[in-house]
Short mmCIF file of C-alpha atoms in Angstrom, two decimals:
data_model
loop_
_atom_site.label_atom_id
_atom_site.label_comp_id
_atom_site.label_asym_id
_atom_site.label_seq_id
_atom_site.Cartn_x
_atom_site.Cartn_y
_atom_site.Cartn_z
CA MET H 246 -24.18 54.46 15.41
CA THR H 247 -27.13 52.86 13.74
CA ARG H 248 -27.92 49.32 14.61
CA VAL H 249 -26.35 46.77 12.29
CA LYS H 250 -29.01 44.60 10.74
CA CYS H 251 -28.54 41.03 9.68
CA SER H 252 -30.64 41.43 6.59
CA LYS H 253 -28.35 44.20 5.42
CA LEU H 254 -25.30 42.16 6.16
CA ARG H 255 -26.31 39.13 4.17
CA GLY H 256 -25.98 40.97 0.91
CA LYS H 257 -22.37 41.93 1.54
CA LYS H 258 -19.26 40.25 0.27
CA PRO H 259 -16.96 38.40 2.65
CA ASP H 260 -14.14 40.92 2.55
CA GLU H 261 -16.60 43.73 3.18
CA LEU H 262 -17.90 41.85 6.18
CA GLN H 263 -14.38 41.30 7.39
CA LYS H 264 -13.67 45.00 7.15
CA GLN H 265 -16.82 45.87 9.01
CA LEU H 266 -15.89 43.40 11.69
CA GLU H 267 -12.52 45.03 12.15
CA GLU H 268 -14.09 48.49 12.36
CA LEU H 269 -16.54 47.35 14.98
CA ARG H 270 -13.85 45.76 17.04
CA GLN H 271 -11.73 48.89 16.92
CA GLU H 272 -14.73 50.84 18.08
CA LEU H 273 -15.27 48.44 20.93
CA ASN H 274 -11.66 48.87 21.91
CA THR H 275 -11.91 52.64 22.09
CA LEU H 276 -15.15 52.39 24.03
CA ARG H 277 -13.48 50.13 26.54
CA VAL H 278 -10.64 52.57 26.94
CA GLY H 279 -13.21 55.30 27.43
CA LYS H 280 -14.89 53.27 30.10
CA VAL H 281 -11.67 52.98 32.04
CA THR H 282 -10.62 56.61 31.67
CA GLY H 283 -14.02 57.81 32.70
CA SER H 284 -14.64 59.89 29.58
CA GLY H 285 -18.03 59.88 27.90
CA GLY H 286 -21.24 59.49 29.79
CA ALA H 287 -23.92 56.88 30.01
CA GLN H 288 -24.45 57.08 26.28
CA LYS H 289 -21.00 55.80 25.54
CA LEU H 290 -21.33 53.07 28.07
CA GLY H 291 -24.63 51.97 26.63
CA LYS H 292 -23.03 51.85 23.21
CA ILE H 293 -20.73 49.08 24.31
CA ARG H 294 -23.58 46.61 24.37
CA ASN H 295 -24.75 47.61 20.89
CA VAL H 296 -21.32 47.22 19.44
CA ARG H 297 -20.83 43.82 21.03
CA LYS H 298 -24.10 42.58 19.60
CA SER H 299 -23.29 44.04 16.19
CA ILE H 300 -20.02 42.17 16.17
CA ALA H 301 -21.95 39.04 17.00
CA ARG H 302 -24.33 39.66 14.11
CA VAL H 303 -21.52 40.11 11.63
CA LEU H 304 -19.89 36.92 12.78
CA ILE H 305 -23.17 35.06 12.56
CA VAL H 306 -23.76 36.17 9.01
CA MET H 307 -20.20 35.33 7.99
CA HIS H 308 -20.38 31.91 9.50
CA GLN H 309 -23.81 31.13 8.15
CA THR H 310 -22.91 32.03 4.59
CA THR H 311 -19.70 30.01 4.62
CA LYS H 312 -21.52 27.00 6.03
CA GLU H 313 -24.24 27.33 3.43
CA ASN H 314 -21.74 27.48 0.62
CA LEU H 315 -19.87 24.48 1.95
CA ARG H 316 -23.03 22.46 2.20
CA ALA H 317 -23.80 23.29 -1.40
CA LEU H 318 -20.26 22.27 -2.33
CA TYR H 319 -20.49 18.91 -0.62
CA HIS H 320 -24.06 18.19 -1.63
CA GLY H 321 -24.37 14.72 -3.08
CA LYS H 322 -20.81 13.76 -2.34
CA LYS H 323 -20.14 10.52 -0.59
CA TYR H 324 -17.71 11.85 1.97
CA LYS H 325 -18.67 15.02 3.75
CA PRO H 326 -16.93 16.70 6.62
CA LYS H 327 -18.30 15.43 9.88
CA ASP H 328 -19.93 18.67 10.89
CA LEU H 329 -21.94 18.71 7.68
CA ARG H 330 -23.37 15.27 8.24
CA LYS H 331 -26.61 14.60 10.05
CA ARG H 332 -26.12 14.80 13.74
CA LYS H 333 -29.07 12.84 15.23
CA THR H 334 -27.59 10.86 18.11
CA ARG H 335 -24.45 8.78 18.45
CA ALA H 336 -26.42 5.57 18.81
CA ILE H 337 -28.59 6.27 15.80
CA ARG H 338 -25.56 6.98 13.67
CA ARG H 339 -24.20 3.57 14.55
CA LEU H 340 -27.36 1.66 13.73
CA LEU H 341 -27.64 -0.48 10.62
CA THR H 342 -28.85 1.40 7.60
CA PRO H 343 -32.30 0.42 6.29
CA LYS H 344 -30.62 -1.27 3.35
CA GLU H 345 -28.32 -3.27 5.59
CA LYS H 346 -31.26 -4.33 7.72
CA SER H 347 -33.25 -5.58 4.75
CA ILE H 348 -30.55 -7.97 3.55
CA ARG H 349 -31.76 -11.55 3.47
CA LEU H 350 -30.20 -14.80 2.48
CA LYS H 351 -31.06 -15.95 -0.98
CA LYS H 352 -32.56 -18.96 0.63
CA SER H 353 -34.79 -16.82 2.85
CA GLN H 354 -35.80 -14.68 -0.06
CA ARG H 355 -36.88 -17.69 -2.08
CA ARG H 356 -38.73 -19.13 0.84
CA GLN H 357 -40.57 -15.87 1.47
CA TRP H 358 -41.53 -15.64 -2.14
CA ALA H 359 -42.61 -19.23 -2.36
CA PHE H 360 -44.52 -19.34 0.94
CA PRO H 361 -45.86 -15.90 1.74
CA GLN H 362 -48.12 -15.19 4.66
CA ARG H 363 -51.60 -16.06 3.49
CA THR H 364 -54.68 -14.39 4.74
CA TYR H 365 -57.87 -16.28 4.86
CA ALA H 366 -61.42 -15.09 5.05
CA VAL H 367 -64.14 -17.11 6.59
CA LYS H 368 -67.20 -17.46 4.47
CA ALA H 369 -70.17 -16.22 6.42
CA MET L 876 11.48 -18.70 -5.20
CA GLY L 877 14.15 -19.20 -7.78
CA PRO L 878 14.67 -22.91 -7.71
CA LYS L 879 10.92 -23.57 -7.48
CA LYS L 880 10.21 -21.54 -10.55
CA GLU L 881 12.99 -23.19 -12.42
CA THR L 882 11.75 -26.66 -11.71
CA LYS L 883 8.24 -25.63 -12.68
CA GLU L 884 9.56 -24.30 -15.93
CA ALA L 885 11.63 -27.41 -16.45
CA SER L 886 8.68 -29.67 -15.77
CA ALA L 887 6.48 -27.61 -18.08
CA SER L 888 9.02 -27.75 -20.85
CA ALA L 889 9.54 -31.44 -20.12
CA LYS L 890 5.82 -31.98 -20.42
CA LYS L 891 5.78 -30.13 -23.69
CA LYS L 892 8.72 -32.17 -24.86
CA ASP L 893 6.84 -35.36 -24.01
CA THR L 894 3.76 -34.37 -25.95
CA SER L 895 5.73 -33.21 -28.92
CA ALA L 896 7.89 -36.35 -28.67
CA ALA L 897 4.75 -38.44 -28.87
CA THR L 898 3.70 -36.60 -32.02
CA THR L 899 7.11 -36.92 -33.60
CA THR L 900 7.16 -40.66 -33.04
CA ALA L 901 3.74 -40.78 -34.57
CA THR L 902 4.76 -38.85 -37.67
CA ALA L 903 8.45 -39.66 -38.34
CA SER L 904 11.23 -41.77 -36.94
CA ALA L 905 12.41 -41.29 -33.36
CA LYS L 906 14.53 -38.16 -33.72
CA LYS L 907 16.43 -36.44 -30.94
CA PRO L 908 14.75 -33.09 -30.17
CA THR L 909 18.04 -31.14 -30.13
CA LYS L 910 18.85 -31.94 -33.73
CA PRO L 911 19.11 -28.92 -36.00
CA THR L 912 16.13 -27.93 -38.07
CA GLY L 913 17.75 -28.78 -41.40
CA SER L 914 16.38 -32.33 -41.34
CA ALA L 915 13.40 -34.21 -42.83
CA THR L 916 10.87 -31.81 -44.27
CA THR L 917 7.90 -33.92 -43.30
CA ALA L 918 8.43 -33.52 -39.57
CA THR L 919 9.94 -30.02 -39.65
CA LYS L 920 6.82 -28.40 -38.30
CA VAL L 921 6.78 -30.43 -35.09
CA VAL L 922 10.53 -30.47 -34.57
CA THR L 923 10.91 -26.75 -34.95
CA LYS L 924 8.13 -26.24 -32.46
CA GLU L 925 9.95 -28.50 -30.03
CA ARG L 926 13.20 -26.73 -30.65
CA LYS L 927 11.54 -23.40 -30.17
CA GLU L 928 10.22 -24.46 -26.78
CA LYS L 929 13.60 -25.67 -25.66
CA VAL L 930 15.32 -22.55 -26.87
CA LYS L 931 12.69 -20.44 -25.22
CA SER L 932 13.03 -22.17 -21.89
CA THR L 933 16.81 -21.96 -21.87
CA ALA L 934 16.65 -18.35 -22.92
CA LEU L 935 14.19 -17.61 -20.16
CA LYS L 936 16.37 -19.31 -17.58
CA ALA L 937 19.36 -17.36 -18.80
CA LYS L 938 17.42 -14.13 -18.58
CA GLN L 939 16.28 -14.95 -15.06
CA ARG L 940 19.81 -15.62 -14.04
CA VAL L 941 20.94 -12.34 -15.46
CA VAL L 942 18.16 -10.44 -13.80
CA ARG L 943 18.49 -12.05 -10.42
CA GLY L 944 22.20 -12.53 -10.28
CA ASN L 945 23.90 -15.83 -10.36
CA GLN L 946 22.65 -16.90 -6.95
CA LEU L 947 19.04 -17.82 -7.25
CA THR L 948 19.04 -18.81 -3.61
CA ARG L 949 18.58 -16.08 -0.99
CA LYS L 950 21.67 -15.08 0.86
CA ARG L 951 21.35 -14.62 4.59
CA LYS L 952 22.33 -11.29 6.08
CA ILE L 953 25.15 -11.30 8.55
CA ARG L 954 23.93 -9.81 11.81
CA THR L 955 26.68 -8.39 13.95
CA LYS L 956 24.47 -7.12 16.80
CA PRO L 957 22.25 -9.16 19.07
CA ARG L 958 19.47 -6.59 18.93
CA PHE L 959 16.92 -6.47 16.15
CA ARG L 960 15.60 -3.01 15.42
CA ARG L 961 12.60 -2.39 13.26
CA PRO L 962 13.76 -1.41 9.75
CA PHE L 963 12.57 1.78 8.14
CA THR L 964 9.31 1.07 6.43
CA LEU L 965 7.26 3.10 4.02
CA ARG L 966 5.33 5.86 5.72
CA LEU L 967 2.84 7.58 3.49
CA GLN L 968 1.43 11.01 4.08
CA ARG L 969 -2.21 11.38 4.80
CA GLN L 970 -4.52 11.86 1.86
CA PRO L 971 -7.83 12.45 3.54
CA LYS L 972 -10.94 11.85 1.51
CA TYR L 973 -12.68 14.67 3.33
CA PRO L 974 -11.64 17.31 5.82
CA ARG L 975 -12.85 16.39 9.29
CA ARG L 976 -13.95 19.96 9.94
CA SER L 977 -15.57 21.83 7.10
CA VAL L 978 -14.23 25.16 8.28
CA PRO L 979 -11.03 25.44 10.30
CA LYS L 980 -11.49 26.88 13.76
CA ARG L 981 -11.10 30.62 13.92
CA ASN L 982 -8.47 32.01 16.23
CA ARG L 983 -10.28 33.23 19.31
CA LEU L 984 -7.16 34.80 20.77
CA ASP L 985 -6.51 37.46 18.16
CA HIS L 986 -5.00 40.82 19.03
CA PHE L 987 -8.38 42.37 19.76
CA ALA L 988 -9.05 39.70 22.31
CA ILE L 989 -5.62 39.80 23.86
CA ILE L 990 -5.52 43.43 24.96
CA LYS L 991 -8.62 44.25 26.91
CA TYR L 992 -7.93 47.80 28.00
CA PRO L 993 -5.09 49.96 29.30
CA LEU L 994 -4.83 50.86 32.94
CA THR L 995 -5.17 54.47 34.03
CA THR L 996 -4.39 54.23 37.73
CA GLU L 997 -1.94 56.58 39.37
CA SER L 998 0.83 54.03 39.47
CA ALA L 999 0.19 53.24 35.82
CA MET L 1000 0.48 56.92 34.97
CA LYS L 1001 3.72 57.07 36.85
CA LYS L 1002 5.02 54.18 34.76
CA ILE L 1003 4.10 55.97 31.56
CA GLU L 1004 6.00 59.11 32.51
CA ASP L 1005 9.01 57.68 34.27
CA ASN L 1006 9.64 54.27 32.76
CA ASN L 1007 8.33 54.62 29.24
CA THR L 1008 5.97 51.72 29.80
CA LEU L 1009 2.32 51.18 29.14
CA VAL L 1010 0.19 49.07 31.43
CA PHE L 1011 -2.58 46.91 30.04
CA ILE L 1012 -5.10 44.49 31.32
CA VAL L 1013 -4.67 41.53 29.09
CA ASN L 1014 -6.42 38.23 28.40
CA ILE L 1015 -5.23 35.73 30.94
CA ARG L 1016 -4.45 33.19 28.24
CA ALA L 1017 -2.06 35.53 26.47
CA ASN L 1018 1.66 35.12 26.92
CA LYS L 1019 4.43 37.66 26.59
CA PRO L 1020 5.26 37.13 22.93
CA LEU L 1021 1.58 37.31 22.02
CA ILE L 1022 1.18 40.49 24.03
CA ARG L 1023 4.15 41.99 22.25
CA GLN L 1024 2.66 41.15 18.86
CA ALA L 1025 -0.75 42.48 19.83
CA VAL L 1026 0.62 45.80 21.04
CA LYS L 1027 2.61 46.09 17.85
CA LYS L 1028 -0.44 45.42 15.73
CA MET L 1029 -2.87 47.62 17.62
CA TYR L 1030 -0.75 50.65 18.50
CA ASP L 1031 2.15 50.36 16.09
CA VAL L 1032 4.84 50.39 18.78
CA ASP L 1033 7.76 48.11 19.48
CA ALA L 1034 8.16 46.72 22.94
CA GLU L 1035 11.52 46.42 24.57
CA LYS L 1036 10.24 43.98 27.13
CA VAL L 1037 6.96 42.72 28.56
CA ASN L 1038 6.40 41.83 32.18
CA THR L 1039 3.22 40.16 33.29
CA LEU L 1040 1.54 39.32 36.52
CA ILE L 1041 -1.82 37.89 37.46
CA ARG L 1042 -3.82 40.09 39.74
CA PRO L 1043 -5.63 38.75 42.75
CA ASP L 1044 -8.94 39.31 40.99
CA GLY L 1045 -7.89 36.95 38.23
CA GLU L 1046 -6.93 39.39 35.50
CA LYS L 1047 -3.56 39.55 33.86
CA LYS L 1048 -1.67 42.79 33.95
CA ALA L 1049 1.06 43.46 31.41
CA TYR L 1050 3.75 46.11 31.77
CA VAL L 1051 4.95 46.84 28.27
CA ARG L 1052 8.16 48.83 28.21
CA LEU L 1053 8.48 50.55 24.89
CA LYS L 1054 11.64 50.90 22.90
CA ALA L 1055 13.64 54.07 23.38
CA ASP L 1056 12.56 55.55 20.06
CA HIS L 1057 8.91 55.50 21.15
CA ASP L 1058 7.50 57.85 23.75
CA ALA L 1059 4.96 56.27 26.04
CA LEU L 1060 3.33 59.60 26.73
CA ASP L 1061 2.65 60.22 23.06
CA VAL L 1062 1.30 56.76 22.58
CA ALA L 1063 -0.91 57.16 25.63
CA ASN L 1064 -2.30 60.37 24.22
CA ARG L 1065 -2.95 58.65 20.95
CA ILE L 1066 -4.77 55.79 22.60
CA GLY L 1067 -6.82 58.05 24.75
CA ILE L 1068 -5.53 57.39 28.24
CA ILE L 1069 -3.96 60.66 29.05
#
C-alpha cells in the first residue's frame, strides 16, 4: 500500500477521514493475525509499521483540523475552553494582568500628574 | 413584616392627614376629614384629596390582609421531632459558560484496541474444534462485557460466554465460547487463523 501523506489527507472531509481510519485499522488487525499465524513473509511484517504510522497520520490530521475549527469558533469570545487558552505557566496565568497592575488611586494619579519626575540639565 | 408595614403606612397616612389638615384649617373651618365630599365647594379640592388618601390606605390594608391571610404575624411551625434536617433547597443544573474541554476525549478502548489478535496455539486450536470457542489475546483493561461487544462488532458473532485470565507475561487471554448457531471453525477460517 502506498504511504498515506498528510498533505493529501488535509483536503479530505471528516467522514472520509473516519472511513479511511477504519480501513487502516482493519488492515492492521489482519496483519496482526497474519503475524501470529505465521503467514506472509517479511514484507507483511514490515507493513505493520507503515500502517501504524498511517493511522497516526490520519488521527493527527483529524485532530488538527477540529482544533483549528474550534479555535476559529471561539476566537474573540470571552470564555474559551481551557485547552484553547494560552498555556504559558501556572504562575504566569495567576499574575495580575497589565491593566490590573496599572491601576492607581485617583489621588496618586493626580499627584503624578501634578508633580512628575523632572529632569534637569546642567548648563556647561 | 406585616405589622411594621402597617404602622409605616399608618404613620405615612397620618402625616398626610396632618399636612392636609393644616391646609384645610387654613382655607375653611375645621372639618372632620371623614365627612362626605358633598360639603362646602370652596374646600372640596383639599377634602377630597384627604378622603382619597384615607380610602386608599384602608383599601391597601384590606388588600394586604386578603393577600396575606388574616394573620399578619408569622405562625410558628410545630416541630414534633427533636432533630432538624436540612430542608430541600433549590438545586439548579449547571449552565456552563464554556466547555472545559474543547473536544471530548476520544475513547481509547474501542473494539479495535480491545482485541489484539487471536491465538493459534495447539490448545487454542483444540478449543476451536471441540468447544466452539475462540481464543484471543485482549487488552488487559478490557472486561468481559466489552470483549463480548468487540467480538460481536469485529467478527459478527454472538458469544455465549467469555472467560478471561491474565497470563504470566501480563497479557489477557479471553476464551470466547460462541453460541450454538455459530461454528467456531468457520469463523476461524474467515478470520484467517485456520
